[in-house]
Short mmCIF file of C-alpha atoms and ligand atoms in Angstrom, two decimals:
data_model
loop_
_atom_site.label_atom_id
_atom_site.label_comp_id
_atom_site.label_asym_id
_atom_site.label_seq_id
_atom_site.Cartn_x
_atom_site.Cartn_y
_atom_site.Cartn_z
CA MET A 1 -32.52 7.04 6.62
CA GLN A 2 -30.17 8.89 8.98
CA GLY A 3 -31.13 8.81 12.66
CA PRO A 4 -31.07 12.05 14.62
CA ALA A 5 -27.64 13.53 15.36
CA LYS A 6 -27.08 16.76 17.24
CA ALA A 7 -24.58 19.58 16.84
CA VAL A 8 -22.25 20.41 19.73
CA LYS A 9 -21.77 24.07 20.60
CA ILE A 10 -18.06 24.76 21.06
CA ALA A 11 -18.19 28.57 21.34
CA GLU A 12 -20.60 31.43 20.71
CA ASN A 13 -21.94 30.95 17.15
CA VAL A 14 -19.67 27.95 16.54
CA TYR A 15 -20.88 24.35 16.39
CA TRP A 16 -19.20 21.00 15.72
CA VAL A 17 -21.25 19.30 13.03
CA GLY A 18 -18.91 16.47 12.09
CA ALA A 19 -19.14 12.68 12.15
CA VAL A 20 -17.66 9.93 14.33
CA ASP A 21 -16.29 6.92 12.45
CA TRP A 22 -16.25 4.32 15.22
CA ASP A 23 -15.55 1.42 12.81
CA LEU A 24 -12.52 2.66 10.93
CA ARG A 25 -9.42 0.52 11.48
CA ASP A 26 -7.42 1.35 8.34
CA PHE A 27 -6.95 4.89 7.08
CA HIS A 28 -5.08 4.44 3.79
CA GLY A 29 -2.70 1.98 5.40
CA TYR A 30 -2.49 3.72 8.78
CA SER A 31 -3.97 1.53 11.52
CA THR A 32 -6.67 3.41 13.39
CA HIS A 33 -7.22 1.14 16.39
CA ARG A 34 -9.55 3.68 17.97
CA GLY A 35 -11.44 4.91 14.88
CA THR A 36 -11.55 8.58 13.93
CA THR A 37 -13.73 11.64 13.53
CA TYR A 38 -14.27 13.93 10.55
CA ASN A 39 -14.84 17.35 12.08
CA ALA A 40 -16.85 20.02 10.29
CA TYR A 41 -17.82 23.33 11.84
CA LEU A 42 -20.89 25.51 11.45
CA LEU A 43 -20.59 29.24 12.11
CA THR A 44 -23.99 30.79 12.81
CA THR A 45 -22.61 34.27 12.33
CA LYS A 46 -24.39 36.86 10.19
CA LYS A 47 -22.89 35.17 7.15
CA VAL A 48 -23.68 31.56 7.97
CA THR A 49 -20.64 29.49 7.06
CA LEU A 50 -19.65 25.83 7.02
CA ILE A 51 -15.98 24.95 7.43
CA ASP A 52 -15.09 21.66 5.77
CA THR A 53 -17.41 18.71 5.37
CA VAL A 54 -17.10 14.98 6.13
CA LYS A 55 -16.30 11.77 4.27
CA ALA A 56 -19.13 11.07 1.80
CA PRO A 57 -20.79 8.12 3.63
CA PHE A 58 -21.29 10.42 6.63
CA TYR A 59 -23.09 13.18 4.73
CA GLY A 60 -26.45 12.35 6.39
CA GLU A 61 -24.90 12.53 9.86
CA MET A 62 -23.41 15.95 9.14
CA LEU A 63 -26.67 17.21 7.71
CA SER A 64 -28.62 16.01 10.73
CA ARG A 65 -26.23 17.84 13.07
CA ILE A 66 -26.48 21.05 10.99
CA SER A 67 -30.27 20.77 10.93
CA SER A 68 -30.38 20.52 14.72
CA VAL A 69 -29.19 24.17 14.77
CA ILE A 70 -30.23 25.80 11.53
CA ASP A 71 -31.90 25.11 8.21
CA PRO A 72 -28.97 24.05 5.94
CA ARG A 73 -30.43 26.27 3.20
CA LYS A 74 -29.31 29.26 5.31
CA ILE A 75 -25.65 28.36 4.84
CA GLN A 76 -24.27 31.06 2.56
CA CYS A 77 -20.65 30.07 2.37
CA VAL A 78 -18.59 26.88 2.53
CA VAL A 79 -14.87 27.06 3.27
CA SER A 80 -12.86 24.03 2.18
CA ASN A 81 -9.58 24.05 4.08
CA HIS A 82 -8.38 20.82 2.42
CA ALA A 83 -9.43 18.79 -0.62
CA GLU A 84 -8.68 15.28 0.66
CA SER A 85 -11.83 13.17 0.47
CA ASP A 86 -12.27 12.72 4.21
CA HIS A 87 -13.04 16.45 4.37
CA SER A 88 -14.41 17.27 0.92
CA GLY A 89 -16.26 14.00 0.18
CA SER A 90 -19.64 15.47 1.15
CA LEU A 91 -19.00 18.83 -0.52
CA PRO A 92 -20.44 17.95 -3.98
CA LEU A 93 -23.55 16.50 -2.30
CA PHE A 94 -23.99 19.58 -0.13
CA LEU A 95 -23.50 21.99 -3.05
CA LYS A 96 -25.98 20.10 -5.18
CA ASP A 97 -28.61 20.00 -2.42
CA PHE A 98 -28.26 23.51 -0.99
CA LYS A 99 -26.45 25.74 -3.49
CA PRO A 100 -24.69 28.14 -1.09
CA GLU A 101 -23.67 31.49 -2.57
CA LYS A 102 -19.98 30.93 -2.22
CA VAL A 103 -17.34 28.21 -1.92
CA ILE A 104 -13.85 29.23 -0.83
CA ALA A 105 -10.59 27.26 -0.94
CA SER A 106 -6.91 28.10 -1.23
CA ALA A 107 -5.62 28.78 -4.75
CA LEU A 108 -4.27 25.23 -4.94
CA GLY A 109 -7.43 23.96 -3.26
CA VAL A 110 -9.48 25.31 -6.16
CA LYS A 111 -7.41 23.15 -8.52
CA ALA A 112 -7.39 20.12 -6.23
CA LEU A 113 -11.18 20.19 -5.81
CA ALA A 114 -11.63 20.45 -9.60
CA ALA A 115 -9.27 17.50 -10.10
CA HIS A 116 -11.23 15.43 -7.59
CA TYR A 117 -14.77 16.25 -8.67
CA HIS A 118 -14.45 17.38 -12.31
CA TRP A 119 -17.16 19.94 -11.75
CA ASP A 120 -17.92 23.35 -13.21
CA ILE A 121 -18.72 24.96 -9.85
CA PRO A 122 -16.90 28.28 -9.36
CA VAL A 123 -14.73 28.16 -6.26
CA GLU A 124 -13.23 31.40 -4.98
CA ALA A 125 -9.51 31.32 -4.27
CA ALA A 126 -8.66 32.71 -0.83
CA LEU A 127 -5.61 34.94 -0.68
CA ASP A 128 -2.94 33.93 1.81
CA GLY A 129 -3.77 36.34 4.66
CA GLY A 130 -7.08 37.24 3.02
CA THR A 131 -10.28 37.55 5.04
CA LEU A 132 -13.98 36.80 4.90
CA ASP A 133 -16.38 39.11 6.70
CA LEU A 134 -18.80 37.07 8.79
CA GLY A 135 -20.69 40.09 10.15
CA SER A 136 -19.98 39.70 13.85
CA ASP A 137 -16.51 38.20 13.29
CA ARG A 138 -14.00 37.65 10.51
CA LEU A 139 -12.24 34.63 9.07
CA ARG A 140 -8.59 35.02 8.14
CA PHE A 141 -7.05 32.47 5.79
CA LEU A 142 -3.49 31.20 6.01
CA GLU A 143 -2.00 28.94 3.37
CA THR A 144 -0.24 25.94 4.92
CA ARG A 145 1.14 24.32 1.78
CA MET A 146 2.32 20.73 2.25
CA LEU A 147 0.76 20.47 5.67
CA HIS A 148 0.09 18.03 4.53
CA TRP A 149 -1.14 18.56 0.94
CA PRO A 150 -0.32 21.46 -1.41
CA ASP A 151 -3.84 22.85 -1.00
CA SER A 152 -4.03 22.82 2.82
CA MET A 153 -4.96 26.03 4.62
CA PHE A 154 -5.97 27.30 8.05
CA SER A 155 -8.93 29.58 8.80
CA LEU A 156 -8.78 31.73 11.92
CA MET A 157 -11.93 33.19 13.44
CA GLU A 158 -10.30 36.39 14.57
CA SER A 159 -12.43 37.74 17.44
CA SER A 160 -13.15 34.32 18.89
CA GLY A 161 -9.52 33.20 18.48
CA ILE A 162 -10.55 29.80 17.09
CA LEU A 163 -8.13 28.28 14.61
CA PHE A 164 -9.69 25.81 12.21
CA SER A 165 -6.50 23.94 11.46
CA ASN A 166 -7.77 21.17 9.22
CA ASP A 167 -5.47 18.10 9.55
CA ALA A 168 -2.88 19.96 11.64
CA PHE A 169 -2.93 19.16 15.37
CA GLY A 170 -5.36 16.31 14.73
CA MET A 171 -5.42 12.64 15.64
CA HIS A 172 -7.44 9.56 14.80
CA LEU A 173 -9.57 8.98 17.86
CA ALA A 174 -13.29 8.26 17.86
CA SER A 175 -15.07 9.50 20.95
CA SER A 176 -18.38 10.92 22.10
CA ALA A 177 -16.31 13.66 23.77
CA ARG A 178 -15.41 16.70 21.72
CA PHE A 179 -12.68 18.38 23.79
CA ASP A 180 -9.11 17.42 24.70
CA ASP A 181 -9.73 17.63 28.46
CA GLU A 182 -12.50 15.04 28.09
CA VAL A 183 -10.15 12.45 26.52
CA PRO A 184 -7.01 12.72 28.68
CA ASP A 185 -5.38 9.58 27.16
CA TRP A 186 -4.78 11.27 23.78
CA TYR A 187 -0.95 11.43 23.77
CA TYR A 188 -0.24 8.20 21.87
CA GLU A 189 -2.78 8.96 19.13
CA ALA A 190 -1.41 12.51 18.69
CA ALA A 191 2.16 11.18 18.38
CA LYS A 192 1.08 8.41 16.02
CA TYR A 193 -0.71 10.93 13.82
CA TYR A 194 2.35 13.18 13.69
CA ALA A 195 4.66 10.24 12.93
CA ASN A 196 2.52 8.80 10.15
CA ILE A 197 1.35 12.00 8.45
CA LEU A 198 3.72 14.82 9.31
CA MET A 199 7.11 13.27 10.04
CA PRO A 200 8.42 13.56 6.45
CA LEU A 201 7.27 17.20 6.45
CA SER A 202 8.95 18.21 9.70
CA ASP A 203 10.90 21.07 8.09
CA VAL A 204 7.59 22.46 6.81
CA VAL A 205 6.12 22.12 10.31
CA LEU A 206 8.96 24.23 11.74
CA SER A 207 8.35 26.84 9.02
CA LEU A 208 4.66 26.82 9.89
CA PHE A 209 5.38 27.93 13.44
CA LYS A 210 7.51 30.80 12.11
CA LYS A 211 4.66 31.77 9.80
CA MET A 212 2.15 31.59 12.67
CA GLU A 213 4.41 33.79 14.75
CA ALA A 214 4.84 36.31 11.94
CA ALA A 215 1.07 36.39 11.43
CA LYS A 216 0.63 36.83 15.22
CA LEU A 217 -1.53 33.73 15.23
CA SER A 218 -2.00 32.83 18.84
CA PRO A 219 -5.22 30.82 18.95
CA ARG A 220 -7.28 30.44 22.10
CA MET A 221 -8.81 27.24 20.73
CA ILE A 222 -7.66 24.90 17.96
CA ALA A 223 -10.37 23.04 16.09
CA PRO A 224 -8.77 20.38 13.87
CA ASP A 225 -10.58 18.10 11.42
CA HIS A 226 -9.77 14.87 13.30
CA GLY A 227 -10.04 14.07 17.00
CA PRO A 228 -10.61 16.37 19.95
CA ILE A 229 -10.82 20.16 19.88
CA TRP A 230 -8.01 21.80 21.86
CA ARG A 231 -9.28 24.13 24.56
CA LYS A 232 -7.06 23.07 27.51
CA ASP A 233 -3.78 21.93 25.94
CA VAL A 234 -3.67 24.50 23.11
CA GLN A 235 -0.06 25.36 23.93
CA ARG A 236 0.99 21.81 24.76
CA ILE A 237 -0.02 20.33 21.42
CA GLN A 238 1.89 23.09 19.63
CA GLU A 239 4.96 22.50 21.82
CA LEU A 240 4.76 18.76 21.17
CA TRP A 241 4.67 19.37 17.42
CA LYS A 242 7.66 21.71 17.64
CA GLY A 243 9.58 19.06 19.60
CA TRP A 244 8.64 16.17 17.29
CA ALA A 245 9.59 18.22 14.23
CA LEU A 246 13.20 18.43 15.47
CA LEU A 247 13.56 14.64 15.04
CA LYS A 248 16.15 14.41 17.80
CA ARG A 249 18.24 11.30 18.36
CA THR A 250 17.38 9.83 21.76
CA ASP A 251 18.57 6.85 23.77
CA LYS A 252 15.83 4.59 22.45
CA ALA A 253 16.05 1.82 19.86
CA VAL A 254 13.38 0.21 17.71
CA VAL A 255 14.15 -3.33 16.57
CA VAL A 256 11.91 -4.27 13.64
CA TYR A 257 12.05 -7.71 12.08
CA ASP A 258 10.24 -10.72 10.71
CA SER A 259 11.29 -14.33 10.69
CA MET A 260 10.57 -17.47 8.64
CA TRP A 261 11.88 -20.30 10.83
CA GLY A 262 12.88 -18.41 13.98
CA ALA A 263 16.55 -17.65 13.24
CA THR A 264 16.09 -13.90 12.62
CA ASP A 265 13.79 -13.85 15.64
CA LYS A 266 16.60 -15.22 17.85
CA LEU A 267 19.02 -12.64 16.49
CA ALA A 268 16.50 -9.84 17.10
CA ARG A 269 15.98 -10.86 20.71
CA ALA A 270 19.74 -11.02 21.31
CA VAL A 271 20.26 -7.55 19.78
CA ALA A 272 17.39 -6.18 21.88
CA GLU A 273 18.84 -7.74 25.04
CA GLY A 274 22.21 -6.17 24.28
CA LEU A 275 20.54 -2.80 23.93
CA SER A 276 18.23 -2.95 26.92
CA SER A 277 20.77 -4.51 29.32
CA SER A 278 23.03 -1.57 28.48
CA GLY A 279 20.33 0.86 29.56
CA THR A 280 18.79 1.85 26.21
CA LYS A 281 15.01 1.95 26.03
CA THR A 282 14.21 -0.80 23.54
CA CYS A 283 11.09 -1.61 21.53
CA LEU A 284 11.22 -5.09 20.03
CA MET A 285 8.66 -5.04 17.23
CA PRO A 286 8.16 -8.33 15.37
CA LEU A 287 5.94 -7.81 12.35
CA LYS A 288 3.80 -10.76 13.38
CA ALA A 289 2.55 -8.58 16.24
CA ASN A 290 3.01 -4.97 15.07
CA ASP A 291 1.84 -2.97 12.10
CA ARG A 292 3.78 -0.38 10.18
CA SER A 293 2.08 2.69 11.62
CA ASP A 294 2.67 1.72 15.26
CA ILE A 295 6.32 1.09 14.34
CA ALA A 296 6.48 4.57 12.78
CA CYS A 297 5.07 6.01 16.01
CA GLU A 298 7.76 4.35 18.13
CA LEU A 299 10.40 5.66 15.75
CA LEU A 300 9.25 9.27 16.20
CA ASP A 301 11.16 9.72 19.48
CA ALA A 302 13.84 7.06 18.90
CA GLY A 303 17.55 7.23 18.17
CA ALA A 304 18.10 3.90 16.42
CA LEU A 305 16.40 1.66 13.90
CA VAL A 306 17.67 -1.92 13.81
CA ALA A 307 16.03 -3.96 11.06
CA GLY A 308 16.21 -7.69 10.44
CA SER A 309 15.02 -9.83 7.56
CA PRO A 310 15.46 -13.38 6.37
CA THR A 311 16.24 -13.90 2.68
CA LEU A 312 13.47 -15.31 0.49
CA ASN A 313 14.21 -15.99 -3.20
CA ARG A 314 17.17 -13.61 -2.99
CA GLU A 315 14.85 -10.85 -1.78
CA LEU A 316 13.71 -9.29 1.45
CA PHE A 317 11.02 -11.18 3.29
CA PRO A 318 7.92 -9.38 1.87
CA PRO A 319 6.53 -8.03 5.19
CA MET A 320 9.90 -6.34 5.77
CA ALA A 321 9.79 -4.81 2.28
CA ASP A 322 6.40 -3.36 3.20
CA VAL A 323 7.49 -1.76 6.46
CA LEU A 324 10.85 -0.52 5.17
CA THR A 325 9.20 1.05 2.12
CA TYR A 326 6.73 2.76 4.43
CA LEU A 327 9.45 4.00 6.81
CA ARG A 328 11.60 5.19 3.90
CA GLY A 329 8.69 7.43 2.86
CA LEU A 330 8.35 8.83 6.38
CA LYS A 331 11.97 10.01 6.35
CA ARG A 332 12.79 9.78 10.04
CA LYS A 333 16.16 11.57 10.06
CA ASN A 334 19.09 11.41 12.44
CA LEU A 335 19.07 7.69 13.28
CA LEU A 336 21.73 5.18 14.13
CA GLY A 337 21.06 1.60 13.13
CA ALA A 338 22.08 -1.73 11.73
CA ALA A 339 20.82 -4.54 9.50
CA PHE A 340 20.70 -8.20 10.44
CA GLY A 341 19.12 -11.46 9.36
CA SER A 342 19.51 -15.10 8.47
CA TYR A 343 19.91 -16.72 5.06
CA GLY A 344 20.34 -20.12 3.48
CA TRP A 345 22.77 -19.71 0.61
CA SER A 346 23.00 -16.01 -0.21
CA PRO A 347 22.64 -13.14 2.30
CA ASP A 348 20.59 -10.90 -0.02
CA GLY A 349 17.94 -10.01 2.56
CA VAL A 350 20.43 -8.22 4.79
CA LYS A 351 21.94 -6.39 1.80
CA LYS A 352 18.52 -5.11 0.87
CA VAL A 353 17.85 -3.97 4.43
CA GLU A 354 21.14 -2.07 4.23
CA GLU A 355 19.95 -0.34 1.05
CA TYR A 356 16.76 0.83 2.74
CA LEU A 357 18.62 2.06 5.82
CA ASP A 358 21.12 3.91 3.61
CA GLN A 359 18.30 5.57 1.69
CA LEU A 360 16.87 6.69 5.00
CA GLY A 361 20.24 8.17 5.91
CA VAL A 362 20.74 5.84 8.87
CA GLU A 363 24.25 5.89 10.32
CA ARG A 364 24.83 2.14 10.18
CA LEU A 365 27.01 -0.12 12.29
CA PRO A 366 28.35 -3.26 10.52
CA SER A 367 25.59 -5.71 9.62
CA LEU A 368 25.08 -9.14 11.10
CA SER A 369 24.30 -12.07 8.80
CA CYS A 370 23.74 -15.64 9.91
CA LYS A 371 23.73 -18.79 7.75
CA TYR A 372 20.69 -20.85 8.72
CA ALA A 373 20.30 -20.88 12.52
CA PRO A 374 22.49 -18.92 14.96
CA ASP A 375 24.80 -20.77 17.35
CA ALA A 376 25.94 -19.42 20.71
CA ALA A 377 28.78 -17.44 19.15
CA LYS A 378 26.44 -15.77 16.62
CA LEU A 379 23.97 -14.87 19.35
CA GLU A 380 26.81 -13.36 21.36
CA GLU A 381 27.68 -11.30 18.26
CA ALA A 382 24.07 -10.10 18.06
CA PHE A 383 24.10 -9.21 21.77
CA LYS A 384 27.35 -7.29 21.22
CA LEU A 385 25.76 -5.39 18.30
CA GLY A 386 23.05 -4.24 20.71
CA GLN A 387 25.67 -3.20 23.26
CA ASP A 388 27.64 -1.27 20.63
CA LEU A 389 24.55 0.54 19.42
CA SER A 390 23.63 1.44 22.98
CA ALA A 391 27.13 2.78 23.69
CA ARG A 392 26.94 4.95 20.56
CA LEU A 393 23.48 6.21 21.43
CA ARG A 394 24.39 6.99 24.99
CA ALA A 395 27.54 8.81 23.98
CA GLY A 396 25.83 10.91 21.34
CA VAL A 397 22.39 11.48 22.75
CA SER A 398 21.40 15.12 22.83
CA VAL A 399 21.54 16.68 26.24
CA GLY A 400 18.04 17.14 27.59
CA ALA A 401 16.41 14.72 25.14
CA ASP A 402 13.87 12.44 26.70
FE1 FEO B 501 -7.75 14.31 7.02
FE2 FEO B 501 -5.48 15.14 4.62
O1 FEO B 501 -7.12 14.54 5.29
#
């Protein structure tokens, strides 16, 4: 039995009816240290409409919030901006229980929903730029393919100026507050979300802003499907996204490594000292204390990735294979970097780090390998590697980058 949960009015005829997932700490491999929300929105316009739903286990919570405003049977139309299960998971349950007249998704959303739920429910394909008359207002649909799935779309409530942006401009942050100005410490979670979800799609993000400009989309409020609703920093979050999407090289280095017996750890600390004592902002991120998605976040505004691994059975140390595979998928462009690590009889770990860095397009300085444990001369070499990287970063850093 679901306890009572109330809707939150965010504008005239618009209510947040989503769910807060306070417990979530892993969102398909992305660490969510502060939980998340699944935002759904109820429009009590003449044509009563629900925009997106919530992850299936939270169906009761959504229903309770809707019922605090209106009988759910009065909902005539459901708009599905995105088929991923955190937003469509409750859709089959809702359709079965309440049978609204119409379900709308993008053309690719129609296919994606069918492939998820294997149903025979007719879903209307929204035209890119098409509209839905709500009576007192109008929804305009905008396809946003690959932001971040092929089916993704925006819905703009035209008179109210509210953009329902689905995953775009979101973040994983559970809170009892609904608006950006009520959770002023949001920056890290917004950057982490961009780094882990959007970074490989940065070219598409830049195209999105051109499309928004061409469509004269200048929202007064942005209501994403995760985290706070933007009513104060509407412009700032868009400017941040535009800046992140450029993937500039800055004077900041991320040193990522793991160690078996402490040798690679000593090398990492010497490289980091060489970097930081030369004036480069340095994040030393041992995998024993950092997870892959926080590392991705630090890389978003960095200029160098320095990665170190011991060799185990002629392979990378497995935790390094995990993080490098993840980072390779996130395609952070425009980085300097280097590989380093210790070995016993064959320096295969460092060679494999080099392969990953090359696949990521990292402009590499010569690697540093160390047989067994480093002596003073080897540590000096590692320190020098940090100094060299810093000199290169500081010489090439874009003017005005911060
Ligand atoms: Fe929040 Fe792509 O789902």
